[in-house]
Tab-separated table of C-alpha atoms and ligand atoms in Angstrom:
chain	number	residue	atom	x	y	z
A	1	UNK	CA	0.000	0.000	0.000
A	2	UNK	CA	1.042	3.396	-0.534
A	3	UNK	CA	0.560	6.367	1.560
A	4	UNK	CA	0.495	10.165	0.304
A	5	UNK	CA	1.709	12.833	2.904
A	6	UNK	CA	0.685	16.341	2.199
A	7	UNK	CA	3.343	18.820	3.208
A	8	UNK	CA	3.365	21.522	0.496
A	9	UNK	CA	1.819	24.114	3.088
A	10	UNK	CA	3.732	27.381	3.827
A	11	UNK	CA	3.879	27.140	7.342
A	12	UNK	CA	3.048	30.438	7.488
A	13	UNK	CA	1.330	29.732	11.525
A	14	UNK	CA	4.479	28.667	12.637
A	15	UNK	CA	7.039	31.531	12.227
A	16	UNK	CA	9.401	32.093	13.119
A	17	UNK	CA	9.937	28.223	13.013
A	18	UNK	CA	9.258	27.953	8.961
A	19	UNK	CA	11.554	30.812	8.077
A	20	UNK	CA	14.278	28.700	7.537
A	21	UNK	CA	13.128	24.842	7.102
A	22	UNK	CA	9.678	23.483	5.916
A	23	UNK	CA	7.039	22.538	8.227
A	24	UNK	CA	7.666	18.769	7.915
A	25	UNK	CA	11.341	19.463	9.156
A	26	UNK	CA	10.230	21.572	12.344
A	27	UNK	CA	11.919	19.263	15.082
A	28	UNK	CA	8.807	18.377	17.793
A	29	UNK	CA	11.475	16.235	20.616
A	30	UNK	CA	14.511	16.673	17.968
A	31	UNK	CA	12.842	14.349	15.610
A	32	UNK	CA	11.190	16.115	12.476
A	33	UNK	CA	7.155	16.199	12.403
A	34	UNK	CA	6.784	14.421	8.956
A	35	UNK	CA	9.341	11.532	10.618
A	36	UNK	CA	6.150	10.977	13.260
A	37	UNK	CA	3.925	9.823	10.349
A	38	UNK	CA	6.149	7.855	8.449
A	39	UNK	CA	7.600	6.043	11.746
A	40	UNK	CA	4.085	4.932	12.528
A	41	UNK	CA	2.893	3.928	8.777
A	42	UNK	CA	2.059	-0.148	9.160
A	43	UNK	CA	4.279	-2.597	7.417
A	44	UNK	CA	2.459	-2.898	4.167
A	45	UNK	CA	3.177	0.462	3.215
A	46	UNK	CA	5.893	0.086	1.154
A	47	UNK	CA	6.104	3.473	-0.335
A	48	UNK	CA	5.648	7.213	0.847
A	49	UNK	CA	4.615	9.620	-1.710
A	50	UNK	CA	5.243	13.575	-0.036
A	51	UNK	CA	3.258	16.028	-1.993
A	52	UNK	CA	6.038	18.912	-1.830
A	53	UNK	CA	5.956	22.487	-3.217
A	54	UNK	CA	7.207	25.133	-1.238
A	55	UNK	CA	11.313	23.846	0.122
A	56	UNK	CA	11.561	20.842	-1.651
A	57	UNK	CA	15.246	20.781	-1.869
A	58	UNK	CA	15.367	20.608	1.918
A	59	UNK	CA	13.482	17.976	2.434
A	60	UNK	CA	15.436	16.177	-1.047
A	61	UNK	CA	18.495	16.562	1.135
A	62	UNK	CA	17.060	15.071	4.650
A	63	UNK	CA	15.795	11.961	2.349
A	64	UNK	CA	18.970	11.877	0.720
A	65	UNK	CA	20.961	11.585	4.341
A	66	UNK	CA	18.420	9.718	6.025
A	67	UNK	CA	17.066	6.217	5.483
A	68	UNK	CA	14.222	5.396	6.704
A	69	UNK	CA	14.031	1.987	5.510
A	70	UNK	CA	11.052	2.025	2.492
A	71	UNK	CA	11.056	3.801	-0.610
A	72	UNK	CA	10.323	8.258	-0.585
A	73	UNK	CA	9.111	9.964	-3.308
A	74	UNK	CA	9.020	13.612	-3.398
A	75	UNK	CA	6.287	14.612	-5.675
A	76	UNK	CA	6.640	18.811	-6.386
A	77	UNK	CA	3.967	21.162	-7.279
A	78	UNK	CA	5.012	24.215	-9.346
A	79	UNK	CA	2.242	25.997	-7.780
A	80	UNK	CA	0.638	24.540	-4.419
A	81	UNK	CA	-1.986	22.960	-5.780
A	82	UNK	CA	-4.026	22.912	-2.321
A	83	UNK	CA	-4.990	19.647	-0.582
A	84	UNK	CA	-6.472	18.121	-3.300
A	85	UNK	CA	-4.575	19.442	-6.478
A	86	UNK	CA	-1.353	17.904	-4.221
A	87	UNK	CA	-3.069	14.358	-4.558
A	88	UNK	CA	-4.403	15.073	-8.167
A	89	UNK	CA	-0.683	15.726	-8.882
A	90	UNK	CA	0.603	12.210	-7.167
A	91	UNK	CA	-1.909	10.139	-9.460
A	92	UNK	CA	0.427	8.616	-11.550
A	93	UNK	CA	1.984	6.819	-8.666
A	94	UNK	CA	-1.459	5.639	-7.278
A	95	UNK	CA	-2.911	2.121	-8.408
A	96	UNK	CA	-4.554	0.988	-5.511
A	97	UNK	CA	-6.444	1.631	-2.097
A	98	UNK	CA	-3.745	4.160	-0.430
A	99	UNK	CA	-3.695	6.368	2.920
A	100	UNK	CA	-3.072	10.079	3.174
A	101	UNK	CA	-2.060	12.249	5.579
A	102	UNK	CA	-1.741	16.269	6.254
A	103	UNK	CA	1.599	16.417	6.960
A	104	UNK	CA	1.381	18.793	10.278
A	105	UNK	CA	-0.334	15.922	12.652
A	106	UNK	CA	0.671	13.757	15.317
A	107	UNK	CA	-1.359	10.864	16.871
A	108	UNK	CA	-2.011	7.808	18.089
A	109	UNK	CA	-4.885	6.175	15.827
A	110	UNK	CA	-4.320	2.872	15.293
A	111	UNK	CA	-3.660	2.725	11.454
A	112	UNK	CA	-4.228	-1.035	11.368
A	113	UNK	CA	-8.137	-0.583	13.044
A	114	UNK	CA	-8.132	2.477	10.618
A	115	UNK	CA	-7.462	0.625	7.398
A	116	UNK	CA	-9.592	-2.718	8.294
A	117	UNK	CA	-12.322	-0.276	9.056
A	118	UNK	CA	-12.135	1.197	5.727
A	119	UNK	CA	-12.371	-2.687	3.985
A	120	UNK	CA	-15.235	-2.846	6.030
A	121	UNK	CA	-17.356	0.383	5.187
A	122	UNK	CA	-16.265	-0.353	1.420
A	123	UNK	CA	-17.232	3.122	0.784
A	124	UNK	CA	-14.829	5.346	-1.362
A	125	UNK	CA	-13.138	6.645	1.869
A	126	UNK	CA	-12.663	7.392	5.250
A	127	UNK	CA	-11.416	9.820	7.221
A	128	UNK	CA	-10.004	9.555	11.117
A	129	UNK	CA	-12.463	11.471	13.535
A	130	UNK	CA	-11.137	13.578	16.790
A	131	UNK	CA	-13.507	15.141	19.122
A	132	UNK	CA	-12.853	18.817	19.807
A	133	UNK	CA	-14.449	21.552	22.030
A	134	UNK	CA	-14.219	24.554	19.681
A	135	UNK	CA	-14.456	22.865	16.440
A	136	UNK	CA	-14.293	26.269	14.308
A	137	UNK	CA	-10.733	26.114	13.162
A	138	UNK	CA	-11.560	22.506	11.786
A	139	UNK	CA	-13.486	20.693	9.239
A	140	UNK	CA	-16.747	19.271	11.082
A	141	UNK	CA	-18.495	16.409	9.858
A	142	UNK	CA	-22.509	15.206	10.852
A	143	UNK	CA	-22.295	11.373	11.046
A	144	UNK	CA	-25.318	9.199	10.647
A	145	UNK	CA	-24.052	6.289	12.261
A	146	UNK	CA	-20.247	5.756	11.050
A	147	UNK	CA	-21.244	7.288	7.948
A	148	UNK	CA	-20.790	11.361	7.006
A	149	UNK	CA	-23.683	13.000	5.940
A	150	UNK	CA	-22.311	16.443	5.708
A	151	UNK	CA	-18.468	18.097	5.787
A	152	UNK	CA	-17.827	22.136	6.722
A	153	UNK	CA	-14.368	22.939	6.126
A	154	UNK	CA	-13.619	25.876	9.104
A	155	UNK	CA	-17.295	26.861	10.133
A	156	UNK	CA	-17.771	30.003	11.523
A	157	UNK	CA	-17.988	29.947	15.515
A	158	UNK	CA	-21.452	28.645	16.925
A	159	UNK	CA	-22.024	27.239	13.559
A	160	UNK	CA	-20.654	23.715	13.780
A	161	UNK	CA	-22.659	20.890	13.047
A	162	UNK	CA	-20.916	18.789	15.998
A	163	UNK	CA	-17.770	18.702	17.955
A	164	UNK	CA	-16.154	16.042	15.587
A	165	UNK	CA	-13.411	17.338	13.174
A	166	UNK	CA	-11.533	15.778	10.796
A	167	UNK	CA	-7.911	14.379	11.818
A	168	UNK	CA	-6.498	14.777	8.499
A	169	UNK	CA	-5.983	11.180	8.256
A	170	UNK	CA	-7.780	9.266	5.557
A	171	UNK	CA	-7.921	5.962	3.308
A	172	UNK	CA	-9.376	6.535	0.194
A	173	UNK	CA	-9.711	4.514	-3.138
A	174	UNK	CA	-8.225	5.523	-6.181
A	175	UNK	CA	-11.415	6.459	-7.774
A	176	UNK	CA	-11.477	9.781	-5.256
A	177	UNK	CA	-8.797	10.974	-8.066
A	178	UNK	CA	-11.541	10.976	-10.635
A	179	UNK	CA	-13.762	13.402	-8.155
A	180	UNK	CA	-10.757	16.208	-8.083
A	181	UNK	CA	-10.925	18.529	-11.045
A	182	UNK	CA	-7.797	19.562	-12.480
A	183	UNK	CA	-6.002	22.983	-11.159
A	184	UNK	CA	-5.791	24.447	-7.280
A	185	UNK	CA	-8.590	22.644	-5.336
A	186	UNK	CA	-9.211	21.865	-1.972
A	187	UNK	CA	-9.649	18.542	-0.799
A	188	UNK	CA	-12.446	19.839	2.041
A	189	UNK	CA	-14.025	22.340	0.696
A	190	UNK	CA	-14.265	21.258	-3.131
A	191	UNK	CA	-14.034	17.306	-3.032
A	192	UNK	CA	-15.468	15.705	0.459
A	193	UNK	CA	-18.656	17.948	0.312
A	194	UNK	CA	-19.429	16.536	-3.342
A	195	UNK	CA	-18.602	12.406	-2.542
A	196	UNK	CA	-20.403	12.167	0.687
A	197	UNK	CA	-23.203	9.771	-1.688
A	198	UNK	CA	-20.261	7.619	-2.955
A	199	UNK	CA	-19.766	6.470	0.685
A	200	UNK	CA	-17.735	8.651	2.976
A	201	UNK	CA	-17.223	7.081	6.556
A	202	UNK	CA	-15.687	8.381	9.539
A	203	UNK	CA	-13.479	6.295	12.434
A	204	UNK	CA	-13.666	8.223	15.579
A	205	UNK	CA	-10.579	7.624	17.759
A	206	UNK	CA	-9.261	8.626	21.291
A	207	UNK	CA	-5.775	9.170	22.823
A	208	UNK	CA	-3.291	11.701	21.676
A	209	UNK	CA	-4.050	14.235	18.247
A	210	UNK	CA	-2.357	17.533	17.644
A	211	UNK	CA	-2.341	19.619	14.338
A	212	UNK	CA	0.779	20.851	14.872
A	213	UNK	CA	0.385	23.785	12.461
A	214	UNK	CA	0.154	26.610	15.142
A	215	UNK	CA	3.115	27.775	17.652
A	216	UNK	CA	0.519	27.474	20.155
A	217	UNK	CA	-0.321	23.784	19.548
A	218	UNK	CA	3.327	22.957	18.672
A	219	UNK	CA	4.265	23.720	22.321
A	220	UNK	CA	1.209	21.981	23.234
A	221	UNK	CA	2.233	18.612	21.234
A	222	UNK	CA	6.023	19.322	22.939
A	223	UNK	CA	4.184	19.004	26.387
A	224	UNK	CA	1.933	16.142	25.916
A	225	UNK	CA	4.871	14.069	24.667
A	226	UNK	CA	7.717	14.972	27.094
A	227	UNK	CA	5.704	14.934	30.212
A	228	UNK	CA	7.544	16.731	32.412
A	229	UNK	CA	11.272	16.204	31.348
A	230	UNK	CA	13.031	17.565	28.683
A	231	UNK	CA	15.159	17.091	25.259
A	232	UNK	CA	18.720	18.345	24.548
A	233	UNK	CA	19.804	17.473	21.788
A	234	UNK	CA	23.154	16.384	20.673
A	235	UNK	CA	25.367	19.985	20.730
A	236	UNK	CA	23.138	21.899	23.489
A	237	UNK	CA	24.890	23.467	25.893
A	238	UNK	CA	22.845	23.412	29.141
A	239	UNK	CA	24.541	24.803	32.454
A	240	UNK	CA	23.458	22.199	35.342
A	241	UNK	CA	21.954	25.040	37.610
A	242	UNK	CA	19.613	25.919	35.067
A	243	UNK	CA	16.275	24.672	36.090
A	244	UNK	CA	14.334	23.316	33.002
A	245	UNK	CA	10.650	21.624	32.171
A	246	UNK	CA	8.684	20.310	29.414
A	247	UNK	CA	11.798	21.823	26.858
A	248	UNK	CA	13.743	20.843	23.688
A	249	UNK	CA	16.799	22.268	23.413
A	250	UNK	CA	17.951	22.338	19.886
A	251	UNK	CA	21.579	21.594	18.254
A	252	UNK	CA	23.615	24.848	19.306
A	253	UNK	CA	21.735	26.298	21.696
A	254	UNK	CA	22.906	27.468	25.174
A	255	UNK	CA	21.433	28.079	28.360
A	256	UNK	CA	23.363	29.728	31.010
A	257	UNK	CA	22.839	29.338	34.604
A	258	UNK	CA	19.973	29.504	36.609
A	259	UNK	CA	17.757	30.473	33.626
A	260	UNK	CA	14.559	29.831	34.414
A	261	UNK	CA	12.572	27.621	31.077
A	262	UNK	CA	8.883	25.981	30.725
A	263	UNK	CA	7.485	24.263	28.120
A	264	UNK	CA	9.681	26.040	25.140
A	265	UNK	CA	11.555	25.085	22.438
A	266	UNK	CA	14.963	27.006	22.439
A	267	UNK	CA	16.604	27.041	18.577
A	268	UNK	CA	19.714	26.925	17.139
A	269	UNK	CA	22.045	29.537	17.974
A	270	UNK	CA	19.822	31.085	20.586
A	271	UNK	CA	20.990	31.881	24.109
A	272	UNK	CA	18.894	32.048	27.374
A	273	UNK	CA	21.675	34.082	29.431
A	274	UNK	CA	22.198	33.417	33.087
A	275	UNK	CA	18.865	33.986	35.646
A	276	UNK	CA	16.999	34.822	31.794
A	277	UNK	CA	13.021	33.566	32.399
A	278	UNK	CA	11.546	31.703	29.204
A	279	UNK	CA	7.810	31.041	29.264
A	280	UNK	CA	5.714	29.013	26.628
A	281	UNK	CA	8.037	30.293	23.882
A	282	UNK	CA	9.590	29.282	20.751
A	283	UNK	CA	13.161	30.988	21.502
A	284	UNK	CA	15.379	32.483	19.173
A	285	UNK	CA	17.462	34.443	21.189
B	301	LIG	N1	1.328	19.587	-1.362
B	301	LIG	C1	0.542	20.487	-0.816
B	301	LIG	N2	0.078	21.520	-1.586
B	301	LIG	N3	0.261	20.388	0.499
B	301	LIG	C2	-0.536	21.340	1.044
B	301	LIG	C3	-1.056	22.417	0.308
B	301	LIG	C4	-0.719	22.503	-1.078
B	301	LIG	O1	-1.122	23.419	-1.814
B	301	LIG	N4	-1.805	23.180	1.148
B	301	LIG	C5	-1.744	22.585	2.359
B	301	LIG	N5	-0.971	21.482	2.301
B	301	LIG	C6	-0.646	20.564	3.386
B	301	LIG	C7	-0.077	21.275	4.595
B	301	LIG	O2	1.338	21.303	4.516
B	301	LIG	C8	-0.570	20.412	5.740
B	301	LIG	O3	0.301	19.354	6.002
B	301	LIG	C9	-1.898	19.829	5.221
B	301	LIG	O4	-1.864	19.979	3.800
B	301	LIG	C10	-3.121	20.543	5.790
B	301	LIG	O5	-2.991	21.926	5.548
B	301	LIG	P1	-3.114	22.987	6.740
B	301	LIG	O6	-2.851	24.322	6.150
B	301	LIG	O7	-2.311	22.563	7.918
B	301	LIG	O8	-4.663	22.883	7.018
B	301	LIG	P2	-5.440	23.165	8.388
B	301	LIG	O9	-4.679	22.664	9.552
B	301	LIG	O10	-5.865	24.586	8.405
B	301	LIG	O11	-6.760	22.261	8.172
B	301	LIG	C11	-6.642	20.903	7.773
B	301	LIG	O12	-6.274	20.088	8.875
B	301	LIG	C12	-7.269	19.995	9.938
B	301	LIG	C13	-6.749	19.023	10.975
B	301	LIG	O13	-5.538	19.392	11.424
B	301	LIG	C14	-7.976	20.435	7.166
B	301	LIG	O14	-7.769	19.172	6.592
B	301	LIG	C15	-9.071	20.346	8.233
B	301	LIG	O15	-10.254	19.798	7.663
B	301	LIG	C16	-8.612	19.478	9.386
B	301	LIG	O16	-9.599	19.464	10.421
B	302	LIG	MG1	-2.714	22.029	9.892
């Protein structure tokens, strides 16, 4: 099986993080976000297709150094395409039943439920459900029983049809590609809205989700995984009086002594100087 990992986006909601690598790249722990969806893909994907626009050549270079162990393909849009001119564009490499991901999410749905859940339904897709209390900066779904009657991409507050949102995980059949009209289209506003009748089922999970698209919900993904320690990476300089929690310290980064740091992320090259206080912050000196 193949999966298709959309990571084209700007980034733009996570400067100053995306000035200088893509969104996929942006280290959550030390380890780059994309790296958290292909590490958990099952073993019968045997090939990852990245939908890529804006920085290819940095993520070209981190596939070229790093082997993950099954085949990449970097798939570039001129022009971002949206979500669902990026899988219009990876077509050619699609034959079968494949999964796709936004490329800004972490989580813990089981992709093996996901997948035999999909084989059940036999509909032409299905998309991972998370349960959210403001649902407005999502896409909401109404279900009648596992199956999606109706799909609002970002409703306006007080307008959502329920408190379920799309995960940006989904299993679709090749035929969706014959539903996506050529050109810049998105995939929840111009496609899912227009295939609910072909059979468009949702999986609702629980656990861990986080779009990691935001500075705010970056940190917020940093704290649910480190639980209360932190991450220096290989080349931080960390004094042992400083008193840190819930942190990644990036490659090249220094923190003096008896800095004070919660639940930030302090970048290369940036310096919390002796007794500094760093709050919730993405730290760049
Ligand atoms: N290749 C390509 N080309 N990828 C793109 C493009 C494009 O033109 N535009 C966006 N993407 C990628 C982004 O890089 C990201 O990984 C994914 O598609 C989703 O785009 P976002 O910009 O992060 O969308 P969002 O977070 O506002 O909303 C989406 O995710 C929510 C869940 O996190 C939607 O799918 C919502 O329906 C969903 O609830
Ligand atoms: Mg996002």
């Amino acid at each position: 099986m193949k999966a298709v990992i959309l990571a084209g986006g700007m980034g733009t909601r996570l400067r100053p993080l995306t000035n200088e690598i893509p969104k996929p790249l942006v280290p959550l722990l030390g380890k780059p976000l994309i790296r958290y969806i292909i590490d958990a893909l099952p073993d019968e994907v045997d090939q990852v297709l990245i939908a890529v626009s804006y920085r290819k050549d940095d993520l070209q270079r981190y596939f070229e150094e790093h082997d993950l162990g099954l085949d990449v393909v970097l798939v570039e849009e001129k022009e971002p395409l949206g979500t669902g001119g990026a899988l219009k564009n990876v077509s050619p490499y699609l034959d079968d039943t494949f999964l796709a991901f936004n490329g800004d999410i972490i989580s813990s749905l089981d992709l093996r439920a996901f997948i035999d859940f999909h084989r059940r339904k036999k509909g032409i897709g299905a998309l991972a459900l998370w349960r959210v209390e403001d649902p407005s900066a999502y896409g909401v779904v109404s279900m009648e029983g596992e199956r999606i009657s109706s799909f609002l991409e970002k409703p306006p507050p007080d307008k959502s049809p329920s408190d379920m949102i799309n995960a940006g995980i989904y299993i679709f059949e090749q035929e969706i590609l014959d539903h996506i009209p050529q050109g810049t289209v998105s995939l929840e506003k111009d496609v899912f809205p227009h295939i609910l009748s072909l059979g468009l089922y949702g999986m609702v999970f629980d656990g861990l989700w986080v779009d990691c698209g935001t500075r705010e919900s970056y940190l917020e993904a940093q704290r649910l995984l480190i639980g209360g320690r932190n991450v220096y990476c290989e080349g931080a300089e960390v004094s042992p009086l400083a008193d840190l929690k819930d942190c990644t310290v990036l490659p090249g980064a220094k923190v003096g002594d008896r800095a004070l740091i919660r639940r930030s992320i302090i970048c290369p090259g940036a310096e919390v100087r002796a007794g500094e206080q760093v709050l919730d912050s993405i730290y760049l000196g």
